[in-house]
Amino acid sequence: MKYKNLVNGEWKESEKEIKIYSPINDEELGSVPSMTREEVDYAMETAKIALGGWRSLAVVERAKYLYKAAEILERDKEIIGTVLAKEVSKGIKAAISEVVRTADLIRYSAEEGLRSVGEIVEGGSFEAASKRKVAMVRKEPMGLVLAIAPFNYPVNLSASKIAPALIGGNVVLFKPPTQGAISGLLLVKAFHEAGIPAGVINTVTGKGSEIGDYLIAHPLVDFINFTGSTPVGKRIGELAGMRPILLELGGKDGAIVSDDADLEKAAKDIVSGAFSYSGQRCTAIKRVLVMESVADKLAGLIKAEVEKLTVGDPFENADITPLIDNRAADFIEGLIEDAQEKGAKALTQIKREKNLLWPVLFDHVTLDMRIAWEEPFGPVLPLIRIKSLDEAIEICNGSEYGLQTSVFTKNIVQAFDIAGKLEVGTVQINNKTQRGPDNFPFLGIKGSGVGVQGIKYSIESMTKIKSIVIDL
Ligand code: NAP
Ligand code: G3H
């Protein structure tokens, strides 16, 4: 199947194409166009032309397209979910849930857009100001939003940019991940079928390493909304110049386990947090910092949970499935070997078949090991034993990342005290690190990002205020 780009309301091929294979079994799934710079220019120009008409629609009119697109996605959840499961090796149940979650996200974006009105500010609060002075504070679109999404949620993390951008009156140039491009294009197909006007969403497929810089530096782009790795995010920061950006990047989320925690619950949450989708989540728990006094017990409980995980085929809903590619598996293997050489104790077998890695649990991980600091984006979990909660906070804050941290303790005052000291966007108390629900603010600091997502916050990020002042 030859998939095409949506540009100015038409599905277009390019001379060159990229073949997409499934990471599960190398099945050829189809091809997507590899766009040229001239084709990118045309997509940008037609989007800019569409901006005037789209931003001048009443928000209730824009919302109708979003509701319709959500309905279509939900109708096609099994078709799209099946492609998604094959394309990024995600469990079929989780893949279909991703499509349903996305339909909900699009609907909620429409609702939030309807709620997100401007305000009137009256003068008179300051001596020098006339009380007859009034400011009408309006929210206006940024213009052309460049949305770039990662492979791990090719439908949901794409829509989490597209829907809030559109409801805010922006037009979107969407670049899906190459591995995940078919799923991304099927998402856009739902908007097209919903009748969204030509040019309001245009798509660009092609390898980020080849067209990424050109897209980011393009003078017609007004706002860049990116989710992906920290190195690419940093590059975007360099190229963006004065233009506003929203970056959601990598993480090294820790789970701090106090000696008074409910260890059974902590072990279950940690394993689900660390190993869902084989650890390929920005919010995966990527290290456990456990008080020495309960470390043996927690390690045993986590090991027992890891041993329950199934490994294999996404279409049999295995917990651990083939990773996105061999390169990812090689990188993780490097982290595993480094940890073994430096004396970490593997509590599970270490086994690999091509890009399928069995889940690995390491105990006695020390701070000189790469696995203590680097993001594996795969099924490996290090346990670091700590002597005090202050030490755990220091290790967490020593990370280049600042996405989320979990704190497991029965002492709620202690939990809030730790939460206040952690340098992260979100602290989860007695739960795994996670993004949802999608109306919550979601952000990373330091190497984990810039700006805030979450439906309402994404709309705010992708709109700007205009104040119109008059003396009545
Ligand atoms: P990635 O390699 O950074 O790719 C992300 C997107 O950027 C893809 O669409 C990719 O296109 C594109 N890209 C690559 N090079 C580019 C360049 N020079 N200029 C512009 N775009 C470029 O990340 P990934 O492997 O897909 O995703 C895994 C990473 O994303 C992890 O670090 C994870 O933590 C992070 N992530 C963060 C969040 C969050 O919300 N904080 C959520 C999900 C994932 P191609 O596919 O064509 O290369
Ligand atoms: O990979 C990063 C995603 O934003 C994580 O989302 O916590 O809902 O799995 P999630």
Coordinates of C-alpha atoms and ligand atoms in Angstrom, one line a residue:
M1 CA 0.0 0.0 0.0
K2 CA 1.4 3.4 -1.0
Y3 CA 0.4 6.0 1.6
K4 CA 0.4 9.6 0.6
N5 CA 0.7 13.1 2.2
L6 CA -2.3 15.3 2.7
V7 CA -1.4 18.7 1.2
N8 CA -4.0 21.4 0.6
G9 CA -6.8 18.8 0.7
E10 CA -5.3 16.3 -1.7
W11 CA -3.4 13.1 -1.1
K12 CA 0.0 13.5 -2.8
E13 CA 2.9 11.1 -3.7
S14 CA 6.5 12.1 -4.0
E15 CA 9.1 10.8 -6.4
K16 CA 11.0 9.0 -3.6
E17 CA 9.4 6.8 -1.0
I18 CA 10.4 5.1 2.3
K19 CA 9.3 1.5 2.9
I20 CA 7.9 0.8 6.3
Y21 CA 8.5 -2.6 7.8
S22 CA 7.1 -4.1 11.0
P23 CA 9.6 -4.4 13.9
I24 CA 7.7 -7.6 14.9
N25 CA 8.6 -9.7 11.8
D26 CA 9.9 -7.4 9.1
E27 CA 6.6 -7.6 7.2
E28 CA 6.4 -4.8 4.6
L29 CA 3.5 -2.5 5.7
G30 CA 3.6 -0.1 2.9
S31 CA 5.5 3.0 1.9
V32 CA 5.3 6.7 2.6
P33 CA 6.6 9.6 0.5
S34 CA 10.0 11.1 1.1
M35 CA 9.2 14.7 0.5
T36 CA 11.5 17.1 -1.3
R37 CA 12.2 20.6 0.0
E38 CA 10.1 22.1 -2.8
E39 CA 7.2 19.9 -1.7
V40 CA 7.7 21.0 1.9
D41 CA 7.6 24.7 0.7
Y42 CA 4.3 24.1 -1.1
A43 CA 2.8 22.4 2.0
M44 CA 3.9 25.4 4.2
E45 CA 2.6 27.9 1.7
T46 CA -0.8 26.3 1.3
A47 CA -1.1 26.0 5.1
K48 CA -0.4 29.7 5.5
I49 CA -3.1 30.5 2.9
A50 CA -5.6 28.4 4.8
L51 CA -4.8 30.2 8.1
G52 CA -7.0 33.2 7.4
G53 CA -10.2 31.3 6.8
W54 CA -9.6 28.8 9.7
R55 CA -8.8 31.4 12.4
S56 CA -11.8 33.5 11.4
L57 CA -14.2 30.6 12.0
A58 CA -16.0 30.7 15.3
V59 CA -14.6 28.2 17.8
V60 CA -17.9 26.3 17.7
E61 CA -17.4 25.8 14.0
R62 CA -13.9 24.6 14.4
A63 CA -15.1 22.3 17.2
K64 CA -17.5 20.5 14.8
Y65 CA -14.6 19.2 12.7
L66 CA -12.9 17.9 15.8
Y67 CA -16.0 16.1 17.1
K68 CA -16.5 14.5 13.7
A69 CA -12.8 13.4 13.4
A70 CA -13.1 11.9 16.9
E71 CA -16.2 9.9 15.8
I72 CA -14.4 8.6 12.7
L73 CA -11.3 7.5 14.7
E74 CA -13.5 5.7 17.2
R75 CA -15.3 4.0 14.3
D76 CA -12.0 2.9 12.8
K77 CA -10.3 2.0 16.1
E78 CA -9.6 -1.6 15.1
I79 CA -8.3 -0.8 11.6
I80 CA -6.0 1.9 12.8
G81 CA -5.1 0.0 16.0
T82 CA -4.0 -3.0 14.0
V83 CA -1.8 -0.9 11.7
L84 CA -0.3 0.9 14.8
A85 CA 0.3 -2.4 16.6
K86 CA 2.2 -3.7 13.5
E87 CA 4.1 -0.5 12.8
V88 CA 5.5 0.2 16.3
S89 CA 5.2 -3.3 17.8
K90 CA 2.6 -2.4 20.5
G91 CA 0.2 -4.8 22.1
I92 CA -3.0 -4.9 20.1
K93 CA -5.2 -4.1 23.1
A94 CA -3.0 -1.1 24.0
A95 CA -2.9 0.0 20.3
I96 CA -6.7 0.1 20.1
S97 CA -6.9 1.9 23.5
E98 CA -4.4 4.5 22.1
V99 CA -6.9 5.2 19.3
V100 CA -9.8 5.5 21.7
R101 CA -7.8 7.6 24.1
T102 CA -7.0 9.9 21.2
A103 CA -10.7 10.2 20.2
D104 CA -11.4 11.3 23.8
L105 CA -8.5 13.7 23.7
I106 CA -9.8 15.3 20.5
R107 CA -13.3 15.7 21.9
Y108 CA -12.0 17.2 25.1
S109 CA -9.8 19.6 23.1
A110 CA -13.0 20.8 21.3
E111 CA -14.7 21.3 24.7
E112 CA -11.8 23.0 26.2
G113 CA -11.6 25.3 23.2
L114 CA -15.2 26.2 23.7
R115 CA -14.4 27.1 27.4
S116 CA -11.3 29.0 26.6
V117 CA -12.6 32.5 26.1
G118 CA -10.8 35.8 26.6
E119 CA -11.5 38.2 29.4
I120 CA -12.3 41.9 30.0
V121 CA -10.0 43.7 32.4
E122 CA -11.2 47.0 33.8
G123 CA -9.0 49.9 34.7
G124 CA -9.2 51.7 38.1
S125 CA -7.0 49.3 40.2
F126 CA -4.1 51.7 40.0
E127 CA -4.2 55.4 41.0
A128 CA -2.9 56.7 37.7
A129 CA -5.3 54.6 35.6
S130 CA -8.7 55.8 34.5
K131 CA -11.5 53.6 35.7
R132 CA -13.0 54.2 32.3
K133 CA -10.1 52.2 30.7
V134 CA -11.0 48.7 29.6
A135 CA -8.8 46.0 28.1
M136 CA -10.3 43.3 25.9
V137 CA -7.9 40.4 26.3
R138 CA -8.3 38.0 23.4
K139 CA -6.6 34.7 22.5
E140 CA -5.3 34.5 19.0
P141 CA -3.6 31.6 17.2
M142 CA 0.2 31.5 16.8
G143 CA -0.2 30.8 13.1
L144 CA 1.4 27.8 11.4
V145 CA 2.3 25.1 14.0
L146 CA 4.9 22.6 13.1
A147 CA 4.0 19.4 15.0
I148 CA 6.6 16.6 15.2
A149 CA 5.8 13.4 17.0
P150 CA 7.8 10.4 18.3
F151 CA 7.3 6.7 17.4
N152 CA 6.0 5.4 20.7
Y153 CA 2.5 7.0 20.5
P154 CA 2.2 7.7 16.8
V155 CA -1.5 8.5 17.0
N156 CA -2.0 9.9 20.5
L157 CA 1.1 12.1 20.8
S158 CA 0.4 13.5 17.3
A159 CA -3.2 14.3 18.1
S160 CA -2.1 15.9 21.5
K161 CA -0.5 18.6 19.3
I162 CA -2.8 18.7 16.4
A163 CA -6.2 19.0 18.2
P164 CA -5.3 21.8 20.6
A165 CA -3.5 23.7 17.9
L166 CA -6.5 23.5 15.6
I167 CA -9.1 24.4 18.1
G168 CA -6.9 27.5 19.0
G169 CA -7.3 28.6 15.4
N170 CA -3.8 27.5 14.1
V171 CA -3.1 25.6 11.0
V172 CA -0.8 22.5 11.3
L173 CA 2.1 21.1 9.4
F174 CA 2.4 17.6 10.9
K175 CA 5.6 15.5 10.6
P176 CA 4.9 12.0 11.9
P177 CA 7.8 9.7 13.0
T178 CA 9.0 7.7 10.1
Q179 CA 8.4 4.4 12.0
G180 CA 4.8 5.3 12.9
A181 CA 4.1 7.4 9.8
I182 CA 1.4 5.2 8.5
S183 CA -0.5 5.4 11.8
G184 CA 0.0 9.2 11.8
L185 CA -1.4 9.5 8.3
L186 CA -4.4 7.4 9.3
L187 CA -5.1 9.9 12.1
V188 CA -5.0 12.8 9.6
K189 CA -7.3 10.8 7.3
A190 CA -9.9 11.0 10.0
F191 CA -9.7 14.9 10.0
H192 CA -9.8 14.8 6.2
E193 CA -12.9 12.6 6.1
A194 CA -14.4 15.0 8.7
G195 CA -14.2 17.7 6.0
I196 CA -11.5 19.9 7.5
P197 CA -10.8 22.7 5.0
A198 CA -7.9 22.3 2.6
G199 CA -4.5 23.3 3.9
V200 CA -5.6 23.4 7.6
I201 CA -3.7 20.2 8.2
N202 CA -0.9 19.3 5.9
T203 CA 1.4 16.4 6.4
V204 CA 5.1 16.0 5.6
T205 CA 6.8 12.6 5.7
G206 CA 10.5 12.0 5.3
K207 CA 13.4 11.2 7.6
G208 CA 14.0 13.7 10.4
S209 CA 17.7 13.4 9.9
E210 CA 17.2 14.6 6.3
I211 CA 14.4 17.1 6.4
G212 CA 14.2 18.0 10.1
D213 CA 16.5 21.0 10.1
Y214 CA 14.8 22.3 6.9
L215 CA 11.4 22.1 8.6
I216 CA 12.5 23.7 11.8
A217 CA 14.3 26.6 10.3
H218 CA 11.6 27.2 7.7
P219 CA 10.6 30.9 7.8
L220 CA 6.9 30.2 7.5
V221 CA 6.8 28.2 10.8
D222 CA 5.4 30.3 13.7
F223 CA 5.5 27.7 16.5
I224 CA 7.2 24.3 17.0
N225 CA 5.6 21.6 19.1
F226 CA 7.9 18.7 19.4
T227 CA 8.0 15.4 21.3
G228 CA 11.0 13.2 21.1
S229 CA 14.5 12.7 22.3
T230 CA 16.6 15.3 24.1
P231 CA 19.3 15.6 21.5
V232 CA 16.8 16.5 18.8
G233 CA 15.0 18.8 21.2
K234 CA 18.2 20.7 21.9
R235 CA 18.8 21.0 18.1
I236 CA 15.3 22.5 17.7
G237 CA 16.1 25.0 20.5
E238 CA 19.2 26.1 18.6
L239 CA 17.4 26.5 15.3
A240 CA 14.2 28.0 16.5
G241 CA 15.6 31.5 17.1
M242 CA 13.0 33.9 18.5
R243 CA 10.1 31.6 17.7
P244 CA 8.2 30.0 20.6
I245 CA 8.6 26.2 21.1
L246 CA 7.1 23.5 23.2
L247 CA 9.4 20.5 23.8
E248 CA 8.6 17.2 25.5
L249 CA 11.7 15.2 25.7
G250 CA 13.4 12.3 27.4
G251 CA 13.4 11.3 31.0
K252 CA 15.0 9.2 33.8
D253 CA 12.0 9.0 36.1
G254 CA 12.8 7.6 39.5
A255 CA 10.6 5.8 42.0
I256 CA 11.7 6.7 45.6
V257 CA 10.6 4.0 48.0
S258 CA 10.6 4.9 51.7
D259 CA 10.9 2.2 54.5
D260 CA 7.3 2.8 55.5
A261 CA 5.8 2.3 52.0
D262 CA 3.2 -0.4 51.1
L263 CA 5.9 -2.5 49.3
E264 CA 3.4 -4.9 47.6
K265 CA 1.6 -2.0 46.0
A266 CA 4.9 -0.2 45.2
A267 CA 6.3 -3.3 43.5
K268 CA 3.2 -3.7 41.3
D269 CA 3.2 0.0 40.3
I270 CA 6.9 0.0 39.6
V271 CA 6.8 -3.0 37.3
S272 CA 3.8 -1.7 35.4
G273 CA 5.4 1.7 35.2
A274 CA 8.8 0.4 34.1
F275 CA 7.8 -2.3 31.7
S276 CA 4.6 -1.2 29.9
Y277 CA 5.2 -1.1 26.2
S278 CA 8.6 -2.7 27.0
G279 CA 9.8 0.5 28.7
Q280 CA 9.4 2.7 25.6
R281 CA 7.6 5.5 27.4
C282 CA 9.1 8.8 28.3
T283 CA 7.3 8.4 31.7
A284 CA 8.6 4.8 32.3
I285 CA 10.1 4.3 35.7
K286 CA 13.7 4.1 34.8
R287 CA 15.4 3.7 38.2
V288 CA 14.2 2.7 41.7
L289 CA 15.8 4.4 44.8
V290 CA 15.0 2.2 47.7
M291 CA 15.8 2.5 51.4
E292 CA 18.5 -0.1 52.3
S293 CA 16.3 -1.5 55.2
V294 CA 13.5 -2.6 52.8
A295 CA 15.6 -3.2 49.7
D296 CA 15.8 -7.0 49.9
K297 CA 12.1 -7.3 50.4
L298 CA 11.2 -4.9 47.6
A299 CA 13.7 -6.5 45.2
G300 CA 12.1 -9.9 45.8
L301 CA 8.6 -8.5 45.2
I302 CA 9.6 -6.7 42.0
K303 CA 11.4 -9.8 40.8
A304 CA 8.2 -11.8 41.4
E305 CA 6.2 -9.3 39.4
V306 CA 8.8 -9.2 36.5
E307 CA 8.6 -13.0 36.3
K308 CA 4.9 -12.7 35.6
L309 CA 5.5 -10.6 32.5
T310 CA 4.9 -12.3 29.2
V311 CA 7.4 -11.9 26.3
G312 CA 6.6 -12.1 22.6
D313 CA 3.9 -11.2 20.1
P314 CA 2.0 -7.9 20.3
F315 CA -1.0 -9.7 18.7
E316 CA -1.0 -12.0 21.7
N317 CA -0.8 -9.0 24.0
A318 CA 2.5 -10.0 25.4
D319 CA 3.8 -7.4 28.0
I320 CA 7.3 -7.3 26.4
T321 CA 7.4 -7.1 22.7
P322 CA 10.1 -6.5 20.1
L323 CA 11.7 -3.1 20.4
I324 CA 11.4 -0.5 17.7
D325 CA 14.6 -1.6 16.0
N326 CA 17.9 -3.4 16.4
R327 CA 19.7 -0.2 17.1
A328 CA 17.6 0.4 20.2
A329 CA 18.3 -3.1 21.4
D330 CA 22.0 -2.7 20.8
F331 CA 22.1 0.5 22.9
I332 CA 20.3 -1.2 25.8
E333 CA 22.6 -4.2 25.6
G334 CA 25.5 -1.7 25.9
L335 CA 23.9 -0.4 29.2
I336 CA 23.4 -3.9 30.5
E337 CA 27.0 -5.0 29.7
D338 CA 28.4 -1.8 31.4
A339 CA 26.3 -2.6 34.5
Q340 CA 27.4 -6.2 34.6
E341 CA 31.1 -5.3 34.2
K342 CA 30.8 -2.8 37.1
G343 CA 29.2 -5.3 39.5
A344 CA 25.4 -4.9 39.2
K345 CA 23.5 -8.1 40.2
A346 CA 21.0 -9.3 37.6
L347 CA 17.9 -10.7 39.3
T348 CA 16.5 -12.0 36.0
Q349 CA 17.9 -13.8 33.0
I350 CA 19.5 -11.7 30.3
K351 CA 18.3 -12.8 26.9
R352 CA 17.9 -11.2 23.5
E353 CA 16.6 -12.5 20.1
K354 CA 17.1 -9.8 17.4
N355 CA 15.2 -6.7 18.7
L356 CA 13.4 -8.7 21.4
L357 CA 14.9 -8.2 24.9
W358 CA 13.6 -10.1 27.9
P359 CA 12.9 -7.8 30.9
V360 CA 16.0 -7.2 33.0
L361 CA 16.0 -6.2 36.7
F362 CA 19.4 -5.2 38.3
D363 CA 20.0 -4.9 42.0
H364 CA 23.0 -3.2 43.7
V365 CA 23.3 -0.6 40.9
T366 CA 25.9 2.1 41.7
L367 CA 26.2 5.6 40.6
D368 CA 29.2 5.0 38.4
M369 CA 27.1 2.8 36.1
R370 CA 25.6 4.2 32.9
I371 CA 22.2 2.6 33.7
A372 CA 22.0 4.8 36.8
W373 CA 21.8 7.9 34.6
E374 CA 21.0 7.2 31.0
E375 CA 17.5 6.6 29.5
P376 CA 17.4 3.1 28.1
F377 CA 13.9 3.4 26.5
G378 CA 13.6 -0.4 26.9
P379 CA 12.8 -3.2 29.4
V380 CA 15.6 -2.7 32.0
L381 CA 15.2 -1.5 35.5
P382 CA 18.0 -0.7 37.9
L383 CA 17.6 -0.7 41.8
I384 CA 19.8 1.7 43.7
R385 CA 20.0 1.2 47.4
I386 CA 20.0 4.5 49.5
K387 CA 20.7 5.3 53.1
S388 CA 18.3 8.3 53.4
L389 CA 15.5 10.0 51.5
D390 CA 17.7 13.0 51.2
E391 CA 20.2 10.9 49.3
A392 CA 17.4 9.8 47.0
I393 CA 16.4 13.4 46.3
E394 CA 20.0 14.3 45.6
I395 CA 20.4 11.5 43.1
C396 CA 17.1 12.4 41.4
N397 CA 18.1 16.0 41.2
G398 CA 21.5 15.1 39.8
S399 CA 19.8 13.9 36.6
E400 CA 20.1 15.8 33.4
Y401 CA 16.4 15.1 33.1
G402 CA 13.4 16.4 35.1
L403 CA 10.2 14.8 33.9
Q404 CA 8.5 12.9 36.8
T405 CA 9.3 11.1 40.0
S406 CA 7.2 8.7 42.1
V407 CA 7.3 8.7 45.9
F408 CA 6.1 5.7 47.8
T409 CA 5.4 6.3 51.4
K410 CA 2.5 6.1 53.9
N411 CA 3.5 9.4 55.4
I412 CA 1.7 12.0 53.4
V413 CA 3.6 14.9 55.0
Q414 CA 6.9 13.3 54.1
A415 CA 5.6 12.8 50.6
F416 CA 4.8 16.5 50.2
D417 CA 8.1 17.4 51.7
I418 CA 10.0 15.3 49.1
A419 CA 7.7 16.5 46.3
G420 CA 8.6 20.1 47.1
K421 CA 12.3 19.3 46.8
L422 CA 12.3 17.4 43.5
E423 CA 13.3 19.1 40.3
V424 CA 10.7 17.6 38.0
G425 CA 7.5 18.6 36.2
T426 CA 5.3 16.2 38.1
V427 CA 5.5 14.1 41.3
Q428 CA 3.3 11.1 41.7
I429 CA 2.5 10.0 45.2
N430 CA 2.0 6.3 45.7
N431 CA 1.6 5.7 42.0
K432 CA 3.6 5.1 38.8
T433 CA 4.9 7.9 36.7
Q434 CA 2.5 8.6 33.9
R435 CA 1.2 11.4 31.6
G436 CA -2.6 10.9 32.0
P437 CA -5.3 11.9 32.3
D438 CA -4.8 14.1 29.3
N439 CA -6.3 17.2 30.9
F440 CA -3.6 17.3 33.5
P441 CA -0.6 19.5 32.9
F442 CA 2.3 17.5 31.5
L443 CA 5.8 19.0 31.4
G444 CA 9.4 18.3 31.8
I445 CA 12.1 20.6 33.0
K446 CA 15.9 20.7 32.5
G447 CA 16.7 18.2 29.7
S448 CA 13.1 16.9 29.7
G449 CA 11.5 19.8 28.0
V450 CA 10.3 23.4 27.7
G451 CA 6.7 24.5 28.2
V452 CA 3.6 22.7 29.3
Q453 CA 1.2 20.3 27.5
G454 CA -2.1 18.9 28.7
I455 CA -5.2 19.9 26.7
K456 CA -5.9 23.3 28.3
Y457 CA -2.2 24.1 28.7
S458 CA -1.4 23.1 25.1
I459 CA -4.1 25.5 23.9
E460 CA -2.7 28.2 26.0
S461 CA 0.9 27.4 24.8
M462 CA -0.2 27.6 21.1
T463 CA -2.2 30.8 21.4
K464 CA -1.1 34.3 22.1
I465 CA -2.8 37.1 23.9
K466 CA -3.8 40.3 22.2
S467 CA -5.0 43.1 24.4
I468 CA -7.3 45.7 22.8
V469 CA -7.6 48.8 25.1
I470 CA -10.2 51.5 25.0
D471 CA -11.2 54.4 27.2
L472 CA -15.0 54.2 27.5
Ligands
NAP1 P1 13.4 11.1 18.1 O1 14.4 10.2 17.4 O2 13.9 12.3 18.7 O3 12.3 11.4 17.0 C1 11.2 12.2 17.3 C2 10.7 12.8 16.1 O4 11.7 13.8 15.6 C3 10.5 11.9 14.9 O5 9.4 12.4 14.1 C4 11.8 12.1 14.1 O6 11.6 11.8 12.7 C5 12.0 13.5 14.3 N1 13.4 14.0 14.0 C6 14.5 13.2 14.1 N2 15.6 14.0 13.8 C7 15.1 15.2 13.6 C8 15.7 16.5 13.3 N3 17.0 16.6 13.2 N4 14.9 17.6 13.2 C9 13.6 17.5 13.4 N5 12.9 16.3 13.7 C10 13.7 15.2 13.8 O7 12.7 10.3 19.2 P2 12.0 8.9 19.2 O8 13.0 7.8 19.1 O9 10.9 8.9 18.2 O10 11.2 8.8 20.6 C11 11.9 8.4 21.8 C12 12.3 9.6 22.6 O11 11.3 10.5 22.8 C13 12.7 9.2 24.0 O12 13.8 10.0 24.4 C14 11.5 9.6 24.8 O13 11.8 9.8 26.2 C15 11.0 10.8 24.1 N6 9.6 11.0 24.4 C16 9.3 12.0 25.2 C17 7.9 12.3 25.5 C18 7.5 13.3 26.4 O14 6.4 13.7 26.4 N7 8.4 13.9 27.3 C19 7.0 11.4 24.9 C20 7.4 10.4 24.1 C21 8.7 10.2 23.8 P3 12.1 10.4 12.2 O15 11.2 9.3 12.8 O16 11.9 10.5 10.7 O17 13.6 10.2 12.6
G3H2 O1 6.2 8.4 26.1 C1 5.8 9.4 26.7 C2 4.3 9.5 26.8 O2 4.0 10.9 26.9 C3 3.9 8.7 28.0 O3 2.5 8.7 28.1 O4 2.5 8.0 30.5 O5 0.4 7.9 29.1 O6 2.3 6.3 28.8 P1 1.9 7.7 29.2

